[in-house]
Coordinates of C-alpha atoms in Angstrom, one line a residue:
X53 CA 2.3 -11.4 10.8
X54 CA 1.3 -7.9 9.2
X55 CA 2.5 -4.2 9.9
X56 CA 1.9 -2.6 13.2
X57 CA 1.0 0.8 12.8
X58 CA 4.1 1.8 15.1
X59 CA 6.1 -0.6 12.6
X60 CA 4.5 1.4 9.8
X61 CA 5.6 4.9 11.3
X62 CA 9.0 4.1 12.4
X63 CA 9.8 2.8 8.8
X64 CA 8.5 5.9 7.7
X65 CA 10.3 8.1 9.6
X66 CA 13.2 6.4 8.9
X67 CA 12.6 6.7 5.6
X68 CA 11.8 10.4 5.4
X69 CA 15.4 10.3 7.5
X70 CA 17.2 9.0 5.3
X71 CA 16.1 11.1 2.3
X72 CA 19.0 13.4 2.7
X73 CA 21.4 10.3 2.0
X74 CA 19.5 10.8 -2.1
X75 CA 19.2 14.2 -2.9
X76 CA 21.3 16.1 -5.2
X77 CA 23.3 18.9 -4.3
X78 CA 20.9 21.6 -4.4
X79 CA 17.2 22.2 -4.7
X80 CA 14.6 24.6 -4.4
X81 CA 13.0 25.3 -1.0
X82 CA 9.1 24.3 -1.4
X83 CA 6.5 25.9 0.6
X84 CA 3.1 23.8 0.8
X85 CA 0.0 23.7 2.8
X86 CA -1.0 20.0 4.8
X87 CA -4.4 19.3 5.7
X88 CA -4.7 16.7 8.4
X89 CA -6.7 15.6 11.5
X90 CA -6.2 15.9 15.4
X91 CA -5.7 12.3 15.8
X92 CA -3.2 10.0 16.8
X93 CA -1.9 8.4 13.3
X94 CA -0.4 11.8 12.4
X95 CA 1.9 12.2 15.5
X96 CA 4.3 10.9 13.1
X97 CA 3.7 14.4 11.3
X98 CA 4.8 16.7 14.1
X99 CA 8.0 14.2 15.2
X100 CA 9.1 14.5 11.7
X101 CA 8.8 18.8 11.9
X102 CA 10.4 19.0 15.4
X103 CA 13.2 17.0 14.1
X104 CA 13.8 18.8 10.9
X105 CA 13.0 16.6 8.5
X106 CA 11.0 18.0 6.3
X107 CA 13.2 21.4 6.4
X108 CA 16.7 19.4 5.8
X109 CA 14.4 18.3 2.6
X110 CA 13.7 21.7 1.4
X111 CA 10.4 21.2 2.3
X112 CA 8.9 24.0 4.7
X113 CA 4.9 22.9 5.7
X114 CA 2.2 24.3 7.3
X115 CA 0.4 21.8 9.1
X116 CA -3.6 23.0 8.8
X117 CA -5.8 21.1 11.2
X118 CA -9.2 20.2 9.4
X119 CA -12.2 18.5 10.6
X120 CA -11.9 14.8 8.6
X121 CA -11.1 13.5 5.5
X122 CA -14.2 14.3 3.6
X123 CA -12.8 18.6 4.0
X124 CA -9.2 17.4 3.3
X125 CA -9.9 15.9 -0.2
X126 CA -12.0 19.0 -1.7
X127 CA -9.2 21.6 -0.5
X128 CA -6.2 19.3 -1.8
X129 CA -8.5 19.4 -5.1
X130 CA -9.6 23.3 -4.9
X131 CA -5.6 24.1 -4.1
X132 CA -6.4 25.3 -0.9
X133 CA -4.0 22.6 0.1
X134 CA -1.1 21.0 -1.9
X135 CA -0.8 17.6 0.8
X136 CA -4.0 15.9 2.7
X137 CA -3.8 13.4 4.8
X138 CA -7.2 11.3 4.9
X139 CA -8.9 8.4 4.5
X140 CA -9.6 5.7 2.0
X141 CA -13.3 6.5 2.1
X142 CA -13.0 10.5 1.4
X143 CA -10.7 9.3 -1.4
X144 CA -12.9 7.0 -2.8
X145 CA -16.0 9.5 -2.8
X146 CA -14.0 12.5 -3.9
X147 CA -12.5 9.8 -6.7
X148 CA -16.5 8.9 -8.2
X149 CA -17.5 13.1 -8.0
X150 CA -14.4 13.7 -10.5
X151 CA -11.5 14.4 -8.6
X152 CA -8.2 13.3 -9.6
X153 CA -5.8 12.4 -6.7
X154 CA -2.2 11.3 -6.1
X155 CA -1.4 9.0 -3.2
X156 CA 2.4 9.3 -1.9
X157 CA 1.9 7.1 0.8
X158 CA -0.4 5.1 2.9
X159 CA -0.7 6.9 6.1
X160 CA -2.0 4.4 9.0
X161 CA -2.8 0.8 8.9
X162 CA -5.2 -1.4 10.9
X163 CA -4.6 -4.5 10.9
X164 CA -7.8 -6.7 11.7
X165 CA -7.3 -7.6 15.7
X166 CA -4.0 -5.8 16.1
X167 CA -3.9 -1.7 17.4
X168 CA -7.1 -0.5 16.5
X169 CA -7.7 2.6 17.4
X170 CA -11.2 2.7 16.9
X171 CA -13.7 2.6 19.9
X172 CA -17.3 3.5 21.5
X173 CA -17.3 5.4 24.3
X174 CA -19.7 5.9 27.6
X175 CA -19.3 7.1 31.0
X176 CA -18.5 4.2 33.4
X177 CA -21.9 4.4 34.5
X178 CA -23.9 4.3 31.5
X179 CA -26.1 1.3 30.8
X180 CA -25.4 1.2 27.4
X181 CA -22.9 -1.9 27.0
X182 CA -23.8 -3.6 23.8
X183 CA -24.7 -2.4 20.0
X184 CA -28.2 -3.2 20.3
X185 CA -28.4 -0.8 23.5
X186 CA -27.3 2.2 20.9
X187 CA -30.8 2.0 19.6
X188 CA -32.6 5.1 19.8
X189 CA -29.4 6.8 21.0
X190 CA -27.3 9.4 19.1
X191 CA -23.7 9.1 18.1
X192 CA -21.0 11.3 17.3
X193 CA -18.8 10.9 14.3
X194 CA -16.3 13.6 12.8
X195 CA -17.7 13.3 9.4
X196 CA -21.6 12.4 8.6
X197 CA -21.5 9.6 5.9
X198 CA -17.5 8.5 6.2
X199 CA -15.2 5.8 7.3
X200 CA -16.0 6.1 11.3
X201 CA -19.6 6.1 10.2
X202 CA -19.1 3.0 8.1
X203 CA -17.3 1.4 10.6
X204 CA -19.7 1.8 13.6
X205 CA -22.9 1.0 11.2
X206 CA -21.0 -2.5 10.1
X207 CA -20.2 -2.9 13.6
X208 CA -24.0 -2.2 15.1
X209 CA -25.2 -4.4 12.2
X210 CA -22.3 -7.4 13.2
X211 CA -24.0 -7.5 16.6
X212 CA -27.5 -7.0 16.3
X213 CA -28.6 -3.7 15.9
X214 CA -30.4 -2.1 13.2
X215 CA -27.9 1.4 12.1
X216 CA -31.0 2.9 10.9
X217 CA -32.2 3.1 14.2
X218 CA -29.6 5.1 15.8
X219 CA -29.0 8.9 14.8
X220 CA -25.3 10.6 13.8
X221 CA -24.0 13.9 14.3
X222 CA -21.0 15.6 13.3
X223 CA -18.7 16.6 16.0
X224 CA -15.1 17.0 14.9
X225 CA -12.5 15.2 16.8
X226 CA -11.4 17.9 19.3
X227 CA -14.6 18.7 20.4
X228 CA -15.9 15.3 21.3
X229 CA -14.4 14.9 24.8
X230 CA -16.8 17.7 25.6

C-alpha cells in the first residue's frame, strides 16, 4: 500500500517538528519569499506557520499566493522568490527552457485510485455527465498548457472524446467558483 497524501503531510510536519531536536546552538535568522497556490495540498504550509515552525527554525517566510506552477518556477528562477511550491510539469518545462532548480521535497502525492483531488465540475443540473459531452464546451484550468490541462486531455482521450475538440481558459484557482 502507498502514501496517502494525509500520511505524506503528517510525516512532514513531523519532520519539520522535530528539526529543532538537530540544530546547533545558534544560527542566523533567514528571511525568504514562498510562492505557492490556493489549494488544498499546501494547508500543510500555513499549520506549520501558525504553529511556529518555521520561526523556531530561524526561518521567517512570506507566503506569496501565485496563480500555478508555471508563475512559480520563473520567479523562484528570476529571485523574485527564494521557495516555490509547484508541480512536476512547470518543473519539467522550466528544466528544458534552461532553468536550474533544487527540489527539497516532494510536496503532494496522488496515488492512482486513492485521494485524488482532481475533479470536473457542473451544476447538478447540467447535462453534461460524460467526457464526450465536453465536446464543444470550454473548460477552465489555472494554467493553459500544465499538469491539470494534461490531466483532463488524458482523461477526455481515456473515455472517448477528442481534447482538440474542447476549448481551455485560464482562470486561477480562486476565481473558478465564480
Amino acid at each position: 500500500m502507498g502514501l496517502t497524501r494525509r500520511d505524506f503531510l503528517t510525516k512532514v510536519t513531523v519532520g519539520i517538528a522535530g528539526l529543532p531536536l538537530v540544530r546547533g546552538t545558534s544560527f542566523a535568522q533567514i528571511k525568504a519569499k514562498l510562492g505557492y497556490m490556493k489549494i488544498v495540498d499546501n494547508a500543510s504550509l500555513f499549520m506549520a506557520a501558525e504553529k511556529g515552525f518555521f520561526k523556531k527554525e530561524g526561518l521567517e517566510l512570506d507566503i506569496v499566493p501565485m496563480v500555478g506552477g508555471a508563475a512559480i518556477a520563473p520567479a523562484v528562477a528570476s529571485g523574485d522568490l527564494q521557495i516555490g511550491w509547484s508541480n512536476v510539469i512547470s518543473i519539467y518545462q522550466a528544466h528544458v527552457e534552461g532553468f536550474d532548480f533544487k527540489l527539497i521535497t516532494g510536496g503532494a502525492t496522488n496515488i492512482k485510485g486513492k485521494n485524488d483531488t482532481h475533479a470536473i465540475l457542473v451544476l447538478k443540473d447540467s447535462p453534461i455527465r460524460t467526457a464526450k459531452d465536453l465536446v464543444g464546451k470550454t473548460i477552465a484550468v489555472n494554467t493553459l498548457n500544465n499538469i491539470v490541462q494534461l490531466f483532463v486531455m488524458a482523461w477526455l482521450e481515456k473515455n472517448g472524446a477528442n481534447p482538440a475538440k474542447v476549448k481551455f481558459v485560464e482562470i486561477p484557482f480562486p476565481q473558478m467558483e465564480a
